Short mmCIF file of N, CA and C in Angstrom, two decimals:
data_model
loop_
_atom_site.label_atom_id
_atom_site.label_comp_id
_atom_site.label_asym_id
_atom_site.label_seq_id
_atom_site.Cartn_x
_atom_site.Cartn_y
_atom_site.Cartn_z
N MET A 1 -0.10 2.81 59.89
CA MET A 1 0.47 2.26 58.67
C MET A 1 -0.47 1.24 58.00
N ASN A 2 -1.20 0.45 58.79
CA ASN A 2 -2.11 -0.54 58.21
C ASN A 2 -3.21 0.12 57.38
N LEU A 3 -3.65 1.30 57.79
CA LEU A 3 -4.68 2.02 57.05
C LEU A 3 -4.17 2.43 55.67
N ASN A 4 -2.94 2.91 55.60
CA ASN A 4 -2.34 3.27 54.31
C ASN A 4 -2.17 2.05 53.42
N ARG A 5 -1.75 0.95 54.00
CA ARG A 5 -1.57 -0.28 53.22
C ARG A 5 -2.91 -0.78 52.67
N GLY A 6 -3.95 -0.74 53.49
CA GLY A 6 -5.28 -1.15 53.05
C GLY A 6 -5.80 -0.26 51.93
N PHE A 7 -5.54 1.04 52.05
CA PHE A 7 -5.95 1.98 50.99
C PHE A 7 -5.22 1.66 49.68
N LEU A 8 -3.94 1.37 49.74
CA LEU A 8 -3.18 1.05 48.53
C LEU A 8 -3.68 -0.23 47.87
N VAL A 9 -4.01 -1.23 48.67
CA VAL A 9 -4.54 -2.49 48.13
C VAL A 9 -5.89 -2.24 47.45
N LEU A 10 -6.76 -1.46 48.10
CA LEU A 10 -8.06 -1.14 47.52
C LEU A 10 -7.90 -0.37 46.21
N PHE A 11 -7.00 0.60 46.19
CA PHE A 11 -6.74 1.39 44.99
C PHE A 11 -6.23 0.49 43.85
N ALA A 12 -5.33 -0.43 44.15
CA ALA A 12 -4.81 -1.35 43.14
C ALA A 12 -5.93 -2.24 42.58
N LEU A 13 -6.83 -2.71 43.43
CA LEU A 13 -7.95 -3.53 42.97
C LEU A 13 -8.88 -2.75 42.05
N VAL A 14 -9.13 -1.48 42.36
CA VAL A 14 -9.97 -0.64 41.51
C VAL A 14 -9.33 -0.47 40.14
N LEU A 15 -8.01 -0.23 40.10
CA LEU A 15 -7.31 -0.08 38.81
C LEU A 15 -7.39 -1.35 37.97
N VAL A 16 -7.17 -2.49 38.60
CA VAL A 16 -7.21 -3.76 37.87
C VAL A 16 -8.61 -4.02 37.35
N THR A 17 -9.63 -3.78 38.17
CA THR A 17 -11.02 -3.99 37.76
C THR A 17 -11.38 -3.10 36.58
N THR A 18 -10.96 -1.84 36.62
CA THR A 18 -11.22 -0.90 35.53
C THR A 18 -10.55 -1.37 34.25
N ALA A 19 -9.30 -1.81 34.33
CA ALA A 19 -8.58 -2.28 33.14
C ALA A 19 -9.25 -3.51 32.55
N LEU A 20 -9.66 -4.47 33.40
CA LEU A 20 -10.32 -5.67 32.89
C LEU A 20 -11.67 -5.35 32.28
N SER A 21 -12.39 -4.40 32.85
CA SER A 21 -13.67 -3.98 32.29
C SER A 21 -13.51 -3.42 30.89
N ALA A 22 -12.50 -2.59 30.69
CA ALA A 22 -12.24 -2.02 29.36
C ALA A 22 -11.92 -3.11 28.36
N GLN A 23 -11.16 -4.11 28.77
CA GLN A 23 -10.79 -5.18 27.86
C GLN A 23 -12.02 -5.97 27.41
N LYS A 24 -12.92 -6.29 28.32
CA LYS A 24 -14.13 -7.03 27.95
C LYS A 24 -15.02 -6.21 27.04
N GLN A 25 -15.02 -4.89 27.22
CA GLN A 25 -15.86 -4.01 26.40
C GLN A 25 -15.39 -3.97 24.95
N LEU A 26 -14.17 -4.38 24.67
CA LEU A 26 -13.67 -4.38 23.30
C LEU A 26 -14.20 -5.56 22.49
N ASN A 27 -14.68 -6.60 23.16
CA ASN A 27 -15.16 -7.78 22.46
C ASN A 27 -16.31 -7.43 21.52
N GLY A 28 -16.28 -8.02 20.32
CA GLY A 28 -17.39 -7.84 19.40
C GLY A 28 -17.00 -7.14 18.12
N LEU A 29 -18.01 -6.70 17.39
CA LEU A 29 -17.83 -6.11 16.07
C LEU A 29 -17.76 -4.58 16.15
N TRP A 30 -16.79 -4.02 15.45
CA TRP A 30 -16.58 -2.58 15.34
C TRP A 30 -16.65 -2.20 13.86
N GLU A 31 -17.39 -1.14 13.52
CA GLU A 31 -17.57 -0.72 12.13
C GLU A 31 -17.12 0.72 11.96
N GLY A 32 -16.61 1.00 10.74
CA GLY A 32 -16.24 2.38 10.47
C GLY A 32 -15.47 2.54 9.17
N VAL A 33 -14.43 3.35 9.24
CA VAL A 33 -13.71 3.78 8.04
C VAL A 33 -12.21 3.64 8.25
N MET A 34 -11.52 3.23 7.18
CA MET A 34 -10.07 3.25 7.12
C MET A 34 -9.67 4.20 6.00
N THR A 35 -8.93 5.27 6.34
CA THR A 35 -8.46 6.18 5.31
C THR A 35 -7.11 5.68 4.79
N ARG A 36 -6.73 6.18 3.63
CA ARG A 36 -5.46 5.76 3.04
C ARG A 36 -4.64 6.99 2.71
N ASN A 37 -3.40 7.02 3.22
CA ASN A 37 -2.44 8.10 2.99
C ASN A 37 -2.99 9.47 3.38
N SER A 38 -3.84 9.49 4.41
CA SER A 38 -4.37 10.75 4.92
C SER A 38 -4.66 10.58 6.41
N LEU A 39 -4.16 11.52 7.20
CA LEU A 39 -4.44 11.50 8.63
C LEU A 39 -5.52 12.51 9.01
N GLU A 40 -5.94 13.32 8.06
CA GLU A 40 -6.92 14.37 8.32
C GLU A 40 -8.33 13.98 7.89
N SER A 41 -8.45 13.12 6.91
CA SER A 41 -9.75 12.80 6.33
C SER A 41 -10.52 11.81 7.20
N SER A 42 -11.82 11.81 7.05
CA SER A 42 -12.66 10.79 7.67
C SER A 42 -13.41 10.01 6.59
N VAL A 43 -12.98 10.17 5.34
CA VAL A 43 -13.58 9.47 4.21
C VAL A 43 -12.61 8.41 3.74
N GLY A 44 -13.11 7.20 3.57
CA GLY A 44 -12.23 6.13 3.13
C GLY A 44 -13.01 4.86 2.85
N TYR A 45 -12.34 3.74 3.02
CA TYR A 45 -12.94 2.44 2.77
C TYR A 45 -13.72 1.97 4.00
N ARG A 46 -14.81 1.25 3.74
CA ARG A 46 -15.55 0.63 4.83
C ARG A 46 -14.62 -0.40 5.47
N PHE A 47 -14.61 -0.41 6.81
CA PHE A 47 -13.67 -1.26 7.54
C PHE A 47 -14.34 -1.79 8.79
N GLU A 48 -14.08 -3.07 9.11
CA GLU A 48 -14.64 -3.68 10.32
C GLU A 48 -13.56 -4.46 11.05
N LEU A 49 -13.67 -4.47 12.36
CA LEU A 49 -12.84 -5.32 13.21
C LEU A 49 -13.76 -6.19 14.04
N TYR A 50 -13.45 -7.47 14.14
CA TYR A 50 -14.13 -8.34 15.09
C TYR A 50 -13.07 -8.74 16.10
N LEU A 51 -13.26 -8.33 17.37
CA LEU A 51 -12.24 -8.51 18.39
C LEU A 51 -12.71 -9.43 19.50
N LYS A 52 -11.74 -10.17 20.04
CA LYS A 52 -11.98 -11.00 21.22
C LYS A 52 -10.78 -10.82 22.14
N THR A 53 -11.05 -10.48 23.40
CA THR A 53 -9.98 -10.30 24.36
C THR A 53 -9.95 -11.45 25.36
N GLU A 54 -8.76 -11.77 25.78
CA GLU A 54 -8.56 -12.75 26.83
C GLU A 54 -7.41 -12.22 27.68
N GLY A 55 -7.75 -11.67 28.83
CA GLY A 55 -6.75 -10.96 29.62
C GLY A 55 -6.37 -9.69 28.87
N THR A 56 -5.08 -9.51 28.62
CA THR A 56 -4.63 -8.34 27.87
C THR A 56 -4.38 -8.67 26.39
N ALA A 57 -4.57 -9.93 26.01
CA ALA A 57 -4.34 -10.33 24.62
C ALA A 57 -5.60 -10.12 23.78
N ILE A 58 -5.39 -9.72 22.52
CA ILE A 58 -6.49 -9.54 21.57
C ILE A 58 -6.25 -10.45 20.38
N THR A 59 -7.33 -11.07 19.91
CA THR A 59 -7.31 -11.79 18.64
C THR A 59 -8.54 -11.36 17.87
N GLY A 60 -8.57 -11.66 16.60
CA GLY A 60 -9.74 -11.31 15.83
C GLY A 60 -9.50 -11.30 14.34
N ARG A 61 -10.39 -10.60 13.64
CA ARG A 61 -10.33 -10.49 12.18
C ARG A 61 -10.60 -9.05 11.78
N SER A 62 -9.99 -8.64 10.67
CA SER A 62 -10.31 -7.35 10.06
C SER A 62 -10.92 -7.62 8.69
N TYR A 63 -11.82 -6.72 8.28
CA TYR A 63 -12.50 -6.83 6.99
C TYR A 63 -12.43 -5.48 6.30
N LEU A 64 -11.73 -5.43 5.19
CA LEU A 64 -11.61 -4.21 4.40
C LEU A 64 -12.44 -4.39 3.13
N TYR A 65 -13.42 -3.51 2.92
CA TYR A 65 -14.33 -3.60 1.79
C TYR A 65 -13.84 -2.67 0.68
N LEU A 66 -13.41 -3.24 -0.43
CA LEU A 66 -12.90 -2.45 -1.54
C LEU A 66 -14.04 -1.99 -2.45
N GLU A 67 -13.74 -1.01 -3.29
CA GLU A 67 -14.77 -0.43 -4.17
C GLU A 67 -15.33 -1.43 -5.16
N ASP A 68 -14.54 -2.42 -5.56
CA ASP A 68 -15.01 -3.39 -6.55
C ASP A 68 -15.82 -4.52 -5.92
N GLY A 69 -16.12 -4.40 -4.62
CA GLY A 69 -16.92 -5.42 -3.94
C GLY A 69 -16.10 -6.50 -3.26
N GLU A 70 -14.80 -6.52 -3.51
CA GLU A 70 -13.94 -7.52 -2.88
C GLU A 70 -13.76 -7.18 -1.40
N ILE A 71 -13.65 -8.23 -0.58
CA ILE A 71 -13.41 -8.07 0.85
C ILE A 71 -12.08 -8.72 1.19
N ILE A 72 -11.21 -7.94 1.82
CA ILE A 72 -9.92 -8.47 2.27
C ILE A 72 -10.05 -8.77 3.76
N GLU A 73 -9.91 -10.06 4.10
CA GLU A 73 -10.04 -10.50 5.49
C GLU A 73 -8.67 -10.88 6.02
N MET A 74 -8.34 -10.38 7.20
CA MET A 74 -7.04 -10.65 7.81
C MET A 74 -7.22 -11.15 9.24
N GLU A 75 -6.34 -12.05 9.66
CA GLU A 75 -6.31 -12.51 11.03
C GLU A 75 -5.47 -11.52 11.85
N LEU A 76 -5.91 -11.25 13.09
CA LEU A 76 -5.27 -10.24 13.93
C LEU A 76 -4.78 -10.81 15.26
N SER A 77 -3.77 -10.16 15.81
CA SER A 77 -3.39 -10.40 17.21
C SER A 77 -2.87 -9.09 17.77
N GLY A 78 -2.95 -8.95 19.09
CA GLY A 78 -2.49 -7.71 19.67
C GLY A 78 -2.56 -7.71 21.17
N TYR A 79 -2.57 -6.48 21.71
CA TYR A 79 -2.45 -6.28 23.14
C TYR A 79 -3.25 -5.05 23.57
N VAL A 80 -3.91 -5.13 24.73
CA VAL A 80 -4.61 -3.99 25.32
C VAL A 80 -3.77 -3.50 26.49
N TYR A 81 -3.50 -2.21 26.52
CA TYR A 81 -2.74 -1.61 27.60
C TYR A 81 -3.68 -1.05 28.66
N GLN A 82 -3.18 -0.80 29.86
CA GLN A 82 -4.02 -0.33 30.97
C GLN A 82 -4.61 1.05 30.71
N ASP A 83 -3.98 1.84 29.84
CA ASP A 83 -4.50 3.18 29.56
C ASP A 83 -5.56 3.18 28.45
N ARG A 84 -6.06 1.98 28.09
CA ARG A 84 -7.08 1.78 27.05
C ARG A 84 -6.55 1.99 25.63
N SER A 85 -5.23 2.02 25.48
CA SER A 85 -4.70 2.03 24.12
C SER A 85 -4.54 0.58 23.69
N VAL A 86 -4.59 0.38 22.38
CA VAL A 86 -4.62 -0.97 21.82
C VAL A 86 -3.61 -1.05 20.68
N TYR A 87 -2.77 -2.09 20.69
CA TYR A 87 -1.87 -2.37 19.58
C TYR A 87 -2.36 -3.66 18.92
N ILE A 88 -2.60 -3.60 17.61
CA ILE A 88 -3.05 -4.77 16.86
C ILE A 88 -2.21 -4.87 15.59
N GLN A 89 -1.89 -6.09 15.20
CA GLN A 89 -1.22 -6.30 13.92
C GLN A 89 -1.90 -7.41 13.15
N GLU A 90 -1.92 -7.25 11.84
CA GLU A 90 -2.41 -8.32 10.98
C GLU A 90 -1.31 -9.37 10.90
N VAL A 91 -1.69 -10.63 11.09
CA VAL A 91 -0.69 -11.69 11.08
C VAL A 91 -0.82 -12.63 9.88
N LYS A 92 -2.01 -12.64 9.26
CA LYS A 92 -2.20 -13.59 8.15
C LYS A 92 -3.41 -13.19 7.32
N TRP A 93 -3.26 -13.33 6.01
CA TRP A 93 -4.36 -13.12 5.08
C TRP A 93 -5.26 -14.35 5.11
N VAL A 94 -6.58 -14.13 5.18
CA VAL A 94 -7.55 -15.22 5.14
C VAL A 94 -8.12 -15.22 3.73
N LYS A 95 -7.67 -16.17 2.92
CA LYS A 95 -8.09 -16.23 1.52
C LYS A 95 -9.55 -16.66 1.42
N ARG A 96 -10.29 -15.89 0.65
CA ARG A 96 -11.70 -16.21 0.39
C ARG A 96 -11.79 -16.88 -0.98
N GLU A 97 -12.87 -17.60 -1.18
CA GLU A 97 -13.08 -18.29 -2.45
C GLU A 97 -13.07 -17.27 -3.60
N GLY A 98 -12.29 -17.55 -4.62
CA GLY A 98 -12.22 -16.69 -5.80
C GLY A 98 -11.13 -15.64 -5.74
N GLN A 99 -10.53 -15.41 -4.57
CA GLN A 99 -9.45 -14.42 -4.48
C GLN A 99 -8.15 -15.04 -4.97
N LYS A 100 -7.46 -14.30 -5.82
CA LYS A 100 -6.23 -14.82 -6.39
C LYS A 100 -4.99 -14.06 -5.93
N ILE A 101 -5.16 -12.78 -5.67
CA ILE A 101 -4.01 -11.95 -5.37
C ILE A 101 -3.98 -11.63 -3.87
N GLU A 102 -2.87 -11.98 -3.24
CA GLU A 102 -2.69 -11.68 -1.83
C GLU A 102 -2.41 -10.20 -1.64
N PRO A 103 -2.93 -9.58 -0.56
CA PRO A 103 -2.63 -8.17 -0.31
C PRO A 103 -1.12 -7.93 -0.27
N PRO A 104 -0.65 -6.76 -0.73
CA PRO A 104 0.79 -6.53 -0.84
C PRO A 104 1.52 -6.35 0.48
N PHE A 105 0.79 -6.09 1.57
CA PHE A 105 1.45 -5.91 2.87
C PHE A 105 0.47 -6.14 4.00
N LEU A 106 1.03 -6.35 5.18
CA LEU A 106 0.24 -6.42 6.41
C LEU A 106 0.24 -5.03 7.04
N ARG A 107 -0.68 -4.82 7.97
CA ARG A 107 -0.78 -3.52 8.65
C ARG A 107 -0.61 -3.71 10.16
N LYS A 108 -0.20 -2.64 10.81
CA LYS A 108 -0.24 -2.59 12.27
C LYS A 108 -1.05 -1.36 12.67
N PHE A 109 -1.77 -1.48 13.78
CA PHE A 109 -2.71 -0.45 14.23
C PHE A 109 -2.37 0.00 15.64
N GLN A 110 -2.45 1.29 15.87
CA GLN A 110 -2.36 1.85 17.23
C GLN A 110 -3.66 2.61 17.46
N LEU A 111 -4.50 2.09 18.36
CA LEU A 111 -5.84 2.63 18.57
C LEU A 111 -6.05 3.02 20.03
N VAL A 112 -7.01 3.88 20.25
CA VAL A 112 -7.42 4.26 21.61
C VAL A 112 -8.90 3.93 21.75
N TYR A 113 -9.23 3.23 22.83
CA TYR A 113 -10.61 2.88 23.14
C TYR A 113 -11.22 3.99 23.99
N GLU A 114 -12.32 4.55 23.51
CA GLU A 114 -13.01 5.62 24.21
C GLU A 114 -14.46 5.21 24.42
N ARG A 115 -14.90 5.22 25.65
CA ARG A 115 -16.29 4.86 25.90
C ARG A 115 -17.01 6.00 26.59
N SER A 116 -18.29 6.10 26.30
CA SER A 116 -19.12 7.11 26.94
C SER A 116 -20.55 6.57 27.01
N ILE A 117 -21.44 7.34 27.59
CA ILE A 117 -22.83 6.87 27.66
C ILE A 117 -23.50 6.93 26.30
N TRP A 118 -22.95 7.71 25.35
CA TRP A 118 -23.56 7.83 24.04
C TRP A 118 -23.03 6.82 23.04
N GLU A 119 -21.72 6.57 23.04
CA GLU A 119 -21.16 5.61 22.09
C GLU A 119 -19.78 5.18 22.53
N ASN A 120 -19.37 4.02 22.02
CA ASN A 120 -18.02 3.52 22.23
C ASN A 120 -17.27 3.66 20.92
N LYS A 121 -16.01 4.14 21.00
CA LYS A 121 -15.23 4.37 19.79
C LYS A 121 -13.84 3.75 19.91
N LEU A 122 -13.32 3.32 18.79
CA LEU A 122 -11.92 2.94 18.63
C LEU A 122 -11.38 3.83 17.53
N GLU A 123 -10.38 4.64 17.84
CA GLU A 123 -9.82 5.54 16.84
C GLU A 123 -8.31 5.50 16.94
N GLY A 124 -7.66 5.71 15.79
CA GLY A 124 -6.21 5.74 15.79
C GLY A 124 -5.66 5.71 14.38
N TYR A 125 -4.52 5.04 14.25
CA TYR A 125 -3.77 5.06 13.00
C TYR A 125 -3.29 3.67 12.63
N TRP A 126 -3.03 3.49 11.35
CA TRP A 126 -2.44 2.25 10.86
C TRP A 126 -1.26 2.62 9.97
N GLN A 127 -0.37 1.65 9.82
CA GLN A 127 0.70 1.81 8.84
C GLN A 127 1.11 0.45 8.31
N GLU A 128 1.71 0.49 7.14
CA GLU A 128 2.19 -0.70 6.45
C GLU A 128 3.28 -1.37 7.28
N LYS A 129 3.27 -2.69 7.24
CA LYS A 129 4.27 -3.47 7.96
C LYS A 129 4.91 -4.44 6.96
N LYS A 130 6.15 -4.19 6.62
CA LYS A 130 6.90 -5.10 5.76
C LYS A 130 8.19 -5.45 6.47
N SER A 131 8.55 -6.70 6.45
CA SER A 131 9.78 -7.09 7.10
C SER A 131 10.89 -7.28 6.06
N GLY A 132 12.10 -6.97 6.46
CA GLY A 132 13.25 -7.20 5.61
C GLY A 132 13.47 -6.20 4.50
N GLU A 133 12.68 -5.14 4.44
CA GLU A 133 12.83 -4.14 3.37
C GLU A 133 12.94 -2.75 3.96
N VAL A 134 13.78 -1.94 3.35
CA VAL A 134 13.81 -0.53 3.69
C VAL A 134 12.76 0.14 2.80
N LEU A 135 11.81 0.78 3.43
CA LEU A 135 10.71 1.36 2.68
C LEU A 135 11.00 2.82 2.33
N LYS A 136 10.83 3.15 1.07
CA LYS A 136 10.98 4.55 0.66
C LYS A 136 9.75 5.34 1.09
N SER A 137 8.60 4.73 0.98
CA SER A 137 7.38 5.38 1.46
C SER A 137 6.44 4.29 1.96
N LYS A 138 5.89 4.52 3.12
CA LYS A 138 4.96 3.56 3.71
C LYS A 138 3.53 4.01 3.48
N GLU A 139 2.65 3.04 3.33
CA GLU A 139 1.22 3.31 3.33
C GLU A 139 0.81 3.55 4.78
N TYR A 140 -0.14 4.44 4.99
CA TYR A 140 -0.60 4.76 6.33
C TYR A 140 -2.00 5.36 6.24
N GLY A 141 -2.62 5.56 7.38
CA GLY A 141 -3.93 6.19 7.39
C GLY A 141 -4.54 6.19 8.78
N ARG A 142 -5.80 6.56 8.81
CA ARG A 142 -6.56 6.67 10.04
C ARG A 142 -7.60 5.56 10.14
N ILE A 143 -7.96 5.23 11.36
CA ILE A 143 -9.03 4.28 11.63
C ILE A 143 -10.05 4.98 12.52
N LEU A 144 -11.32 4.95 12.10
CA LEU A 144 -12.42 5.55 12.87
C LEU A 144 -13.52 4.50 12.99
N LEU A 145 -13.69 3.93 14.17
CA LEU A 145 -14.64 2.83 14.36
C LEU A 145 -15.60 3.11 15.52
N LYS A 146 -16.82 2.59 15.38
CA LYS A 146 -17.81 2.60 16.45
C LYS A 146 -18.29 1.18 16.65
N ARG A 147 -18.66 0.89 17.88
CA ARG A 147 -19.18 -0.44 18.18
C ARG A 147 -20.45 -0.68 17.38
N TYR A 148 -20.56 -1.87 16.79
CA TYR A 148 -21.77 -2.26 16.06
C TYR A 148 -22.89 -2.52 17.06
N VAL A 149 -24.01 -1.85 16.84
CA VAL A 149 -25.20 -2.05 17.66
C VAL A 149 -26.33 -2.44 16.71
N PRO A 150 -26.84 -3.67 16.82
CA PRO A 150 -27.91 -4.10 15.91
C PRO A 150 -29.19 -3.29 16.13
N ASP A 151 -29.94 -3.11 15.05
CA ASP A 151 -31.24 -2.44 15.16
C ASP A 151 -32.18 -3.24 16.03
N LYS A 152 -32.94 -2.56 16.82
CA LYS A 152 -33.88 -3.25 17.72
C LYS A 152 -35.27 -3.35 17.15
N ALA A 153 -35.43 -2.93 15.90
CA ALA A 153 -36.75 -2.95 15.28
C ALA A 153 -37.14 -4.33 14.83
#
C-alpha cells in the first residue's frame, strides 16, 4: 500500500508542477487579432494582451488598435485553470490623453493556452459583457494571439 500512496503523491506533484509552469509561461506580451461578429474569420483588429500571473490569478492590460489610430486600453483580471484554459474579463477602461468617449461595453474572454516547440498561442473567443440589461444581440468574436518575441537582430 505504501508504494501506491507514494506513486499518487508523485503523480500529484507532477500535475501541480505542470499547471504552475503553464501559468508562468503566460506572463508577458501576446500579439494578434480580434475579430468582430465572426467566429470563422482570422481578419480583424490588431490586438494585444499583457498578462501577469500570480498563482492561478491573472491581471494585465488589453490594447485594441482601431483603424483611426486610436488605442483602447483596458485593465484585466482573470483565472488560469489546470487544463490551460483561461478566463479573462475587462474590469476598467484606462483613459488615455485625448480620449473622450468611453468604450460602450466591457468584454470577457475564454482562451486556451497552447504551447509547442515552434510557437506559443492563446486562442479563443470574446463576447460583450453588460450588466443589468437584457441584450437583443451581443457583440462577439475570435481572439488569435501569439507570444511576442523581440527580433534578435
